GROMACS .gro file of C-alpha atoms in nm:
model
  312
    1UNK     CA    1  -1.647   3.221   0.359
    2UNK     CA    2  -1.977   3.309   0.531
    3UNK     CA    3  -2.129   3.029   0.739
    4UNK     CA    4  -2.499   3.074   0.819
    5UNK     CA    5  -2.768   2.863   0.988
    6UNK     CA    6  -3.128   2.925   0.891
    7UNK     CA    7  -3.461   2.756   0.835
    8UNK     CA    8  -3.472   2.604   0.487
    9UNK     CA    9  -3.801   2.681   0.312
   10UNK     CA   10  -3.755   2.473  -0.006
   11UNK     CA   11  -3.539   2.165   0.040
   12UNK     CA   12  -3.337   2.032  -0.254
   13UNK     CA   13  -3.374   1.665  -0.163
   14UNK     CA   14  -3.135   1.530  -0.427
   15UNK     CA   15  -2.860   1.761  -0.305
   16UNK     CA   16  -2.938   1.692   0.062
   17UNK     CA   17  -2.930   1.315   0.012
   18UNK     CA   18  -2.592   1.338  -0.163
   19UNK     CA   19  -2.438   1.561   0.105
   20UNK     CA   20  -2.576   1.343   0.385
   21UNK     CA   21  -2.441   1.022   0.231
   22UNK     CA   22  -2.097   1.178   0.183
   23UNK     CA   23  -2.099   1.320   0.536
   24UNK     CA   24  -2.167   0.983   0.699
   25UNK     CA   25  -1.896   0.819   0.486
   26UNK     CA   26  -2.019   0.462   0.530
   27UNK     CA   27  -2.114   0.204   0.271
   28UNK     CA   28  -2.396   0.101   0.506
   29UNK     CA   29  -2.554   0.449   0.512
   30UNK     CA   30  -2.707   0.575   0.188
   31UNK     CA   31  -2.973   0.846   0.196
   32UNK     CA   32  -3.256   0.838  -0.058
   33UNK     CA   33  -3.404   1.168  -0.174
   34UNK     CA   34  -3.759   1.034  -0.201
   35UNK     CA   35  -3.747   0.893   0.152
   36UNK     CA   36  -3.617   1.221   0.292
   37UNK     CA   37  -3.898   1.411   0.120
   38UNK     CA   38  -4.158   1.170   0.259
   39UNK     CA   39  -4.007   1.178   0.611
   40UNK     CA   40  -3.973   1.556   0.632
   41UNK     CA   41  -4.312   1.637   0.478
   42UNK     CA   42  -4.547   1.343   0.554
   43UNK     CA   43  -4.377   1.083   0.771
   44UNK     CA   44  -4.536   1.186   1.100
   45UNK     CA   45  -4.822   1.387   0.953
   46UNK     CA   46  -4.716   1.732   1.075
   47UNK     CA   47  -4.421   1.830   0.859
   48UNK     CA   48  -4.083   1.938   0.992
   49UNK     CA   49  -3.839   2.223   1.041
   50UNK     CA   50  -3.517   2.188   0.839
   51UNK     CA   51  -3.232   2.393   0.984
   52UNK     CA   52  -2.966   2.420   0.716
   53UNK     CA   53  -2.603   2.526   0.749
   54UNK     CA   54  -2.470   2.705   0.440
   55UNK     CA   55  -2.134   2.834   0.323
   56UNK     CA   56  -2.191   3.134   0.092
   57UNK     CA   57  -2.545   3.003   0.032
   58UNK     CA   58  -2.423   2.649  -0.052
   59UNK     CA   59  -2.568   2.383   0.178
   60UNK     CA   60  -2.306   2.205   0.390
   61UNK     CA   61  -2.516   2.046   0.665
   62UNK     CA   62  -2.843   2.038   0.853
   63UNK     CA   63  -3.055   1.908   1.136
   64UNK     CA   64  -3.426   1.826   1.100
   65UNK     CA   65  -3.693   1.877   1.365
   66UNK     CA   66  -3.980   1.642   1.280
   67UNK     CA   67  -4.304   1.766   1.435
   68UNK     CA   68  -4.499   1.520   1.648
   69UNK     CA   69  -4.759   1.518   1.926
   70UNK     CA   70  -4.704   1.337   2.256
   71UNK     CA   71  -4.995   1.252   2.483
   72UNK     CA   72  -4.897   1.328   2.842
   73UNK     CA   73  -5.144   1.282   3.125
   74UNK     CA   74  -5.435   1.303   2.883
   75UNK     CA   75  -5.307   1.625   2.723
   76UNK     CA   76  -5.172   1.653   2.365
   77UNK     CA   77  -4.836   1.828   2.377
   78UNK     CA   78  -4.628   1.964   2.084
   79UNK     CA   79  -4.305   1.773   2.035
   80UNK     CA   80  -4.022   1.742   1.787
   81UNK     CA   81  -3.789   1.453   1.714
   82UNK     CA   82  -3.434   1.520   1.594
   83UNK     CA   83  -3.327   1.338   1.277
   84UNK     CA   84  -3.061   1.363   1.007
   85UNK     CA   85  -2.800   1.580   1.176
   86UNK     CA   86  -2.489   1.605   0.959
   87UNK     CA   87  -2.218   1.848   0.847
   88UNK     CA   88  -1.989   1.789   0.549
   89UNK     CA   89  -1.640   1.673   0.643
   90UNK     CA   90  -1.472   1.991   0.514
   91UNK     CA   91  -1.684   2.216   0.736
   92UNK     CA   92  -1.707   2.031   1.067
   93UNK     CA   93  -1.622   2.239   1.371
   94UNK     CA   94  -1.737   2.259   1.733
   95UNK     CA   95  -1.854   2.614   1.668
   96UNK     CA   96  -2.090   2.512   1.384
   97UNK     CA   97  -2.232   2.219   1.581
   98UNK     CA   98  -2.304   2.450   1.874
   99UNK     CA   99  -2.478   2.695   1.639
  100UNK     CA  100  -2.702   2.421   1.505
  101UNK     CA  101  -2.795   2.312   1.857
  102UNK     CA  102  -2.868   2.671   1.965
  103UNK     CA  103  -3.102   2.706   1.668
  104UNK     CA  104  -3.283   2.383   1.766
  105UNK     CA  105  -3.354   2.516   2.113
  106UNK     CA  106  -3.455   2.860   1.982
  107UNK     CA  107  -3.703   2.718   1.730
  108UNK     CA  108  -3.860   2.497   1.996
  109UNK     CA  109  -3.902   2.789   2.236
  110UNK     CA  110  -4.050   3.010   1.962
  111UNK     CA  111  -4.307   2.745   1.868
  112UNK     CA  112  -4.398   2.645   2.226
  113UNK     CA  113  -4.268   2.291   2.176
  114UNK     CA  114  -4.278   2.102   2.503
  115UNK     CA  115  -4.081   1.784   2.428
  116UNK     CA  116  -3.759   1.726   2.236
  117UNK     CA  117  -3.698   1.360   2.148
  118UNK     CA  118  -3.405   1.178   1.990
  119UNK     CA  119  -3.290   0.824   1.919
  120UNK     CA  120  -2.925   0.909   1.861
  121UNK     CA  121  -2.628   0.716   1.729
  122UNK     CA  122  -2.318   0.689   1.943
  123UNK     CA  123  -2.172   1.017   1.813
  124UNK     CA  124  -2.487   1.218   1.881
  125UNK     CA  125  -2.558   1.088   2.233
  126UNK     CA  126  -2.304   1.307   2.418
  127UNK     CA  127  -2.376   1.609   2.196
  128UNK     CA  128  -2.750   1.588   2.264
  129UNK     CA  129  -2.684   1.560   2.636
  130UNK     CA  130  -2.425   1.836   2.660
  131UNK     CA  131  -2.555   2.094   2.413
  132UNK     CA  132  -2.931   2.040   2.433
  133UNK     CA  133  -2.968   1.889   2.781
  134UNK     CA  134  -3.148   1.578   2.655
  135UNK     CA  135  -3.170   1.313   2.925
  136UNK     CA  136  -3.176   0.934   2.889
  137UNK     CA  137  -3.542   0.840   2.924
  138UNK     CA  138  -3.574   0.485   2.786
  139UNK     CA  139  -3.343   0.202   2.692
  140UNK     CA  140  -3.520  -0.021   2.439
  141UNK     CA  141  -3.388  -0.373   2.463
  142UNK     CA  142  -3.377  -0.555   2.130
  143UNK     CA  143  -3.583  -0.874   2.157
  144UNK     CA  144  -3.589  -1.169   1.919
  145UNK     CA  145  -3.764  -1.501   1.875
  146UNK     CA  146  -3.883  -1.756   1.621
  147UNK     CA  147  -4.240  -1.822   1.503
  148UNK     CA  148  -4.259  -2.139   1.296
  149UNK     CA  149  -4.633  -2.194   1.261
  150UNK     CA  150  -4.903  -1.978   1.098
  151UNK     CA  151  -5.171  -1.809   1.309
  152UNK     CA  152  -5.421  -2.051   1.454
  153UNK     CA  153  -5.722  -1.821   1.427
  154UNK     CA  154  -5.866  -1.612   1.146
  155UNK     CA  155  -5.762  -1.248   1.149
  156UNK     CA  156  -5.954  -0.942   1.030
  157UNK     CA  157  -5.667  -0.869   0.789
  158UNK     CA  158  -5.309  -0.977   0.727
  159UNK     CA  159  -5.130  -0.839   0.424
  160UNK     CA  160  -4.969  -0.541   0.256
  161UNK     CA  161  -5.117  -0.208   0.351
  162UNK     CA  162  -5.074  -0.094  -0.011
  163UNK     CA  163  -5.309  -0.375  -0.122
  164UNK     CA  164  -5.595  -0.183   0.039
  165UNK     CA  165  -5.762   0.125  -0.099
  166UNK     CA  166  -5.695   0.441   0.099
  167UNK     CA  167  -6.051   0.431   0.233
  168UNK     CA  168  -6.020   0.068   0.344
  169UNK     CA  169  -5.677   0.129   0.498
  170UNK     CA  170  -5.802   0.428   0.698
  171UNK     CA  171  -6.106   0.232   0.814
  172UNK     CA  172  -5.881  -0.050   0.937
  173UNK     CA  173  -5.616   0.167   1.103
  174UNK     CA  174  -5.860   0.408   1.268
  175UNK     CA  175  -5.997   0.137   1.496
  176UNK     CA  176  -5.660   0.115   1.674
  177UNK     CA  177  -5.583   0.484   1.732
  178UNK     CA  178  -5.404   0.561   2.055
  179UNK     CA  179  -5.627   0.686   2.341
  180UNK     CA  180  -5.549   1.011   2.518
  181UNK     CA  181  -5.471   0.825   2.841
  182UNK     CA  182  -5.167   0.651   2.694
  183UNK     CA  183  -4.841   0.839   2.743
  184UNK     CA  184  -4.669   0.829   2.406
  185UNK     CA  185  -4.685   0.958   2.051
  186UNK     CA  186  -5.039   1.024   1.932
  187UNK     CA  187  -5.154   0.806   1.641
  188UNK     CA  188  -5.482   0.792   1.451
  189UNK     CA  189  -5.578   0.636   1.119
  190UNK     CA  190  -5.456   0.928   0.904
  191UNK     CA  191  -5.125   0.958   1.088
  192UNK     CA  192  -5.056   0.585   1.066
  193UNK     CA  193  -5.142   0.583   0.696
  194UNK     CA  194  -4.893   0.863   0.630
  195UNK     CA  195  -4.633   0.691   0.847
  196UNK     CA  196  -4.664   0.371   0.643
  197UNK     CA  197  -4.638   0.548   0.306
  198UNK     CA  198  -4.256   0.538   0.296
  199UNK     CA  199  -4.172   0.505  -0.077
  200UNK     CA  200  -3.864   0.294  -0.002
  201UNK     CA  201  -4.021   0.034   0.229
  202UNK     CA  202  -4.309  -0.214   0.226
  203UNK     CA  203  -4.519  -0.265   0.538
  204UNK     CA  204  -4.776  -0.528   0.627
  205UNK     CA  205  -5.054  -0.493   0.881
  206UNK     CA  206  -5.200  -0.778   1.083
  207UNK     CA  207  -5.527  -0.707   1.262
  208UNK     CA  208  -5.712  -0.911   1.522
  209UNK     CA  209  -6.021  -0.803   1.711
  210UNK     CA  210  -5.835  -0.595   1.969
  211UNK     CA  211  -5.478  -0.563   1.843
  212UNK     CA  212  -5.294  -0.443   1.533
  213UNK     CA  213  -4.933  -0.521   1.439
  214UNK     CA  214  -4.727  -0.339   1.176
  215UNK     CA  215  -4.441  -0.544   1.033
  216UNK     CA  216  -4.173  -0.527   0.766
  217UNK     CA  217  -3.912  -0.756   0.614
  218UNK     CA  218  -3.549  -0.669   0.689
  219UNK     CA  219  -3.197  -0.797   0.640
  220UNK     CA  220  -2.907  -0.711   0.871
  221UNK     CA  221  -2.555  -0.852   0.844
  222UNK     CA  222  -2.679  -1.113   0.602
  223UNK     CA  223  -2.962  -1.229   0.831
  224UNK     CA  224  -3.323  -1.211   0.709
  225UNK     CA  225  -3.593  -1.145   0.968
  226UNK     CA  226  -3.939  -1.005   1.030
  227UNK     CA  227  -3.928  -0.668   1.204
  228UNK     CA  228  -4.218  -0.602   1.442
  229UNK     CA  229  -4.246  -0.225   1.402
  230UNK     CA  230  -4.528  -0.158   1.646
  231UNK     CA  231  -4.837  -0.292   1.822
  232UNK     CA  232  -5.154  -0.085   1.866
  233UNK     CA  233  -5.436  -0.197   2.094
  234UNK     CA  234  -5.799  -0.100   2.051
  235UNK     CA  235  -5.894   0.154   2.321
  236UNK     CA  236  -6.013  -0.009   2.645
  237UNK     CA  237  -5.929  -0.360   2.519
  238UNK     CA  238  -5.748  -0.609   2.742
  239UNK     CA  239  -5.473  -0.758   2.524
  240UNK     CA  240  -5.366  -1.114   2.605
  241UNK     CA  241  -5.033  -1.285   2.544
  242UNK     CA  242  -5.214  -1.521   2.306
  243UNK     CA  243  -5.324  -1.226   2.091
  244UNK     CA  244  -4.966  -1.101   2.069
  245UNK     CA  245  -4.841  -1.448   1.968
  246UNK     CA  246  -5.109  -1.480   1.698
  247UNK     CA  247  -5.009  -1.156   1.531
  248UNK     CA  248  -4.637  -1.238   1.552
  249UNK     CA  249  -4.711  -1.571   1.384
  250UNK     CA  250  -4.914  -1.392   1.117
  251UNK     CA  251  -4.631  -1.149   1.044
  252UNK     CA  252  -4.362  -1.418   1.022
  253UNK     CA  253  -4.588  -1.635   0.808
  254UNK     CA  254  -4.665  -1.346   0.574
  255UNK     CA  255  -4.300  -1.251   0.518
  256UNK     CA  256  -4.186  -1.616   0.520
  257UNK     CA  257  -3.918  -1.524   0.771
  258UNK     CA  258  -3.966  -1.705   1.104
  259UNK     CA  259  -3.701  -1.506   1.291
  260UNK     CA  260  -3.853  -1.188   1.436
  261UNK     CA  261  -3.711  -0.880   1.609
  262UNK     CA  262  -3.885  -0.622   1.829
  263UNK     CA  263  -3.760  -0.318   2.021
  264UNK     CA  264  -3.990  -0.103   2.227
  265UNK     CA  265  -4.210  -0.063   2.531
  266UNK     CA  266  -4.587  -0.096   2.531
  267UNK     CA  267  -4.787  -0.104   2.852
  268UNK     CA  268  -5.094  -0.235   2.669
  269UNK     CA  269  -4.931  -0.572   2.595
  270UNK     CA  270  -4.949  -0.847   2.855
  271UNK     CA  271  -4.601  -0.961   2.747
  272UNK     CA  272  -4.353  -0.828   2.494
  273UNK     CA  273  -4.264  -1.067   2.210
  274UNK     CA  274  -3.935  -1.257   2.209
  275UNK     CA  275  -3.652  -1.249   2.459
  276UNK     CA  276  -3.393  -0.974   2.511
  277UNK     CA  277  -3.072  -1.020   2.315
  278UNK     CA  278  -2.754  -1.005   2.524
  279UNK     CA  279  -2.571  -0.673   2.502
  280UNK     CA  280  -2.275  -0.837   2.327
  281UNK     CA  281  -2.505  -0.910   2.031
  282UNK     CA  282  -2.704  -0.587   2.024
  283UNK     CA  283  -2.685  -0.287   2.255
  284UNK     CA  284  -3.014  -0.142   2.377
  285UNK     CA  285  -3.144   0.160   2.185
  286UNK     CA  286  -3.154   0.489   2.377
  287UNK     CA  287  -3.444   0.734   2.373
  288UNK     CA  288  -3.337   1.079   2.492
  289UNK     CA  289  -3.589   1.342   2.599
  290UNK     CA  290  -3.611   1.696   2.733
  291UNK     CA  291  -3.923   1.859   2.872
  292UNK     CA  292  -3.914   2.233   2.811
  293UNK     CA  293  -4.208   2.297   3.047
  294UNK     CA  294  -4.077   2.392   3.389
  295UNK     CA  295  -4.232   2.238   3.697
  296UNK     CA  296  -4.426   1.962   3.521
  297UNK     CA  297  -4.420   1.599   3.644
  298UNK     CA  298  -4.169   1.383   3.459
  299UNK     CA  299  -4.314   1.211   3.154
  300UNK     CA  300  -4.308   0.833   3.169
  301UNK     CA  301  -4.347   0.692   2.820
  302UNK     CA  302  -4.582   0.395   2.843
  303UNK     CA  303  -4.552   0.325   2.472
  304UNK     CA  304  -4.256   0.386   2.243
  305UNK     CA  305  -4.179   0.153   1.953
  306UNK     CA  306  -3.963   0.161   1.642
  307UNK     CA  307  -4.254   0.298   1.438
  308UNK     CA  308  -4.234   0.608   1.660
  309UNK     CA  309  -3.890   0.692   1.520
  310UNK     CA  310  -3.739   0.718   1.173
  311UNK     CA  311  -3.552   0.389   1.220
  312UNK     CA  312  -3.807   0.180   1.026
   0.00000   0.00000   0.00000
């Protein structure tokens, strides 16, 4: 038995999806090969690094470093976000996990990556902290509310993104690209279009003069709801609470699901939608971060929403 960890150049997505599903061992977690291919290659517009663990050249696990760009103090900085860490049950060992984490750090140093991000599950939180020195940076409270009436004003657009031509979609999305002065993941029209091209999920976009909302329909524990994936404000616009309410109404009206859920922070919004759920109903979601640049001021993320992760 020869266990190796190396960068995988050509990913067998069918095999990887099967191994990942078996490794997680839960009826609630099923990996789809087409979604993995989209996420690793197009999801955030910059590709990814797949570090695979093999036993005599047979894949037994992996961790994926999805490339991103974070705006920090007006400067675009290379970043990666950790996703899809797993090892098959027959091969799990502390030694192999440590090897995977050493390779993560080495690849980031070789490629001058400044930020390492993660939104871990309960098992990964202590590993990320101990083996990769990721620190807790944000706790995203899960907020919920009900919108029973349609929007009161006419919007620029409210509907499926896929109903638009690529040209029309890019024209719409480009108006709400994130300015350099916002501390958070960098988004422009092309990046948002790629992010919303998940083959396993439908998204709707709702656009007012100064604010865009991306939404999706979800079902959790038998409850149907409208998921508010992310808000994007037009550069230099002052966004009012009324504008936020209008787009939330539009999303709930479009999906015909008046219950809505949002998790995130966004300094451009006058108020966040909904009210925080008590911890007994839904624990806050943790964003971990490590800055590999020594001596730099600590990054405060002014905008981080579910669309910034692989959760939606």
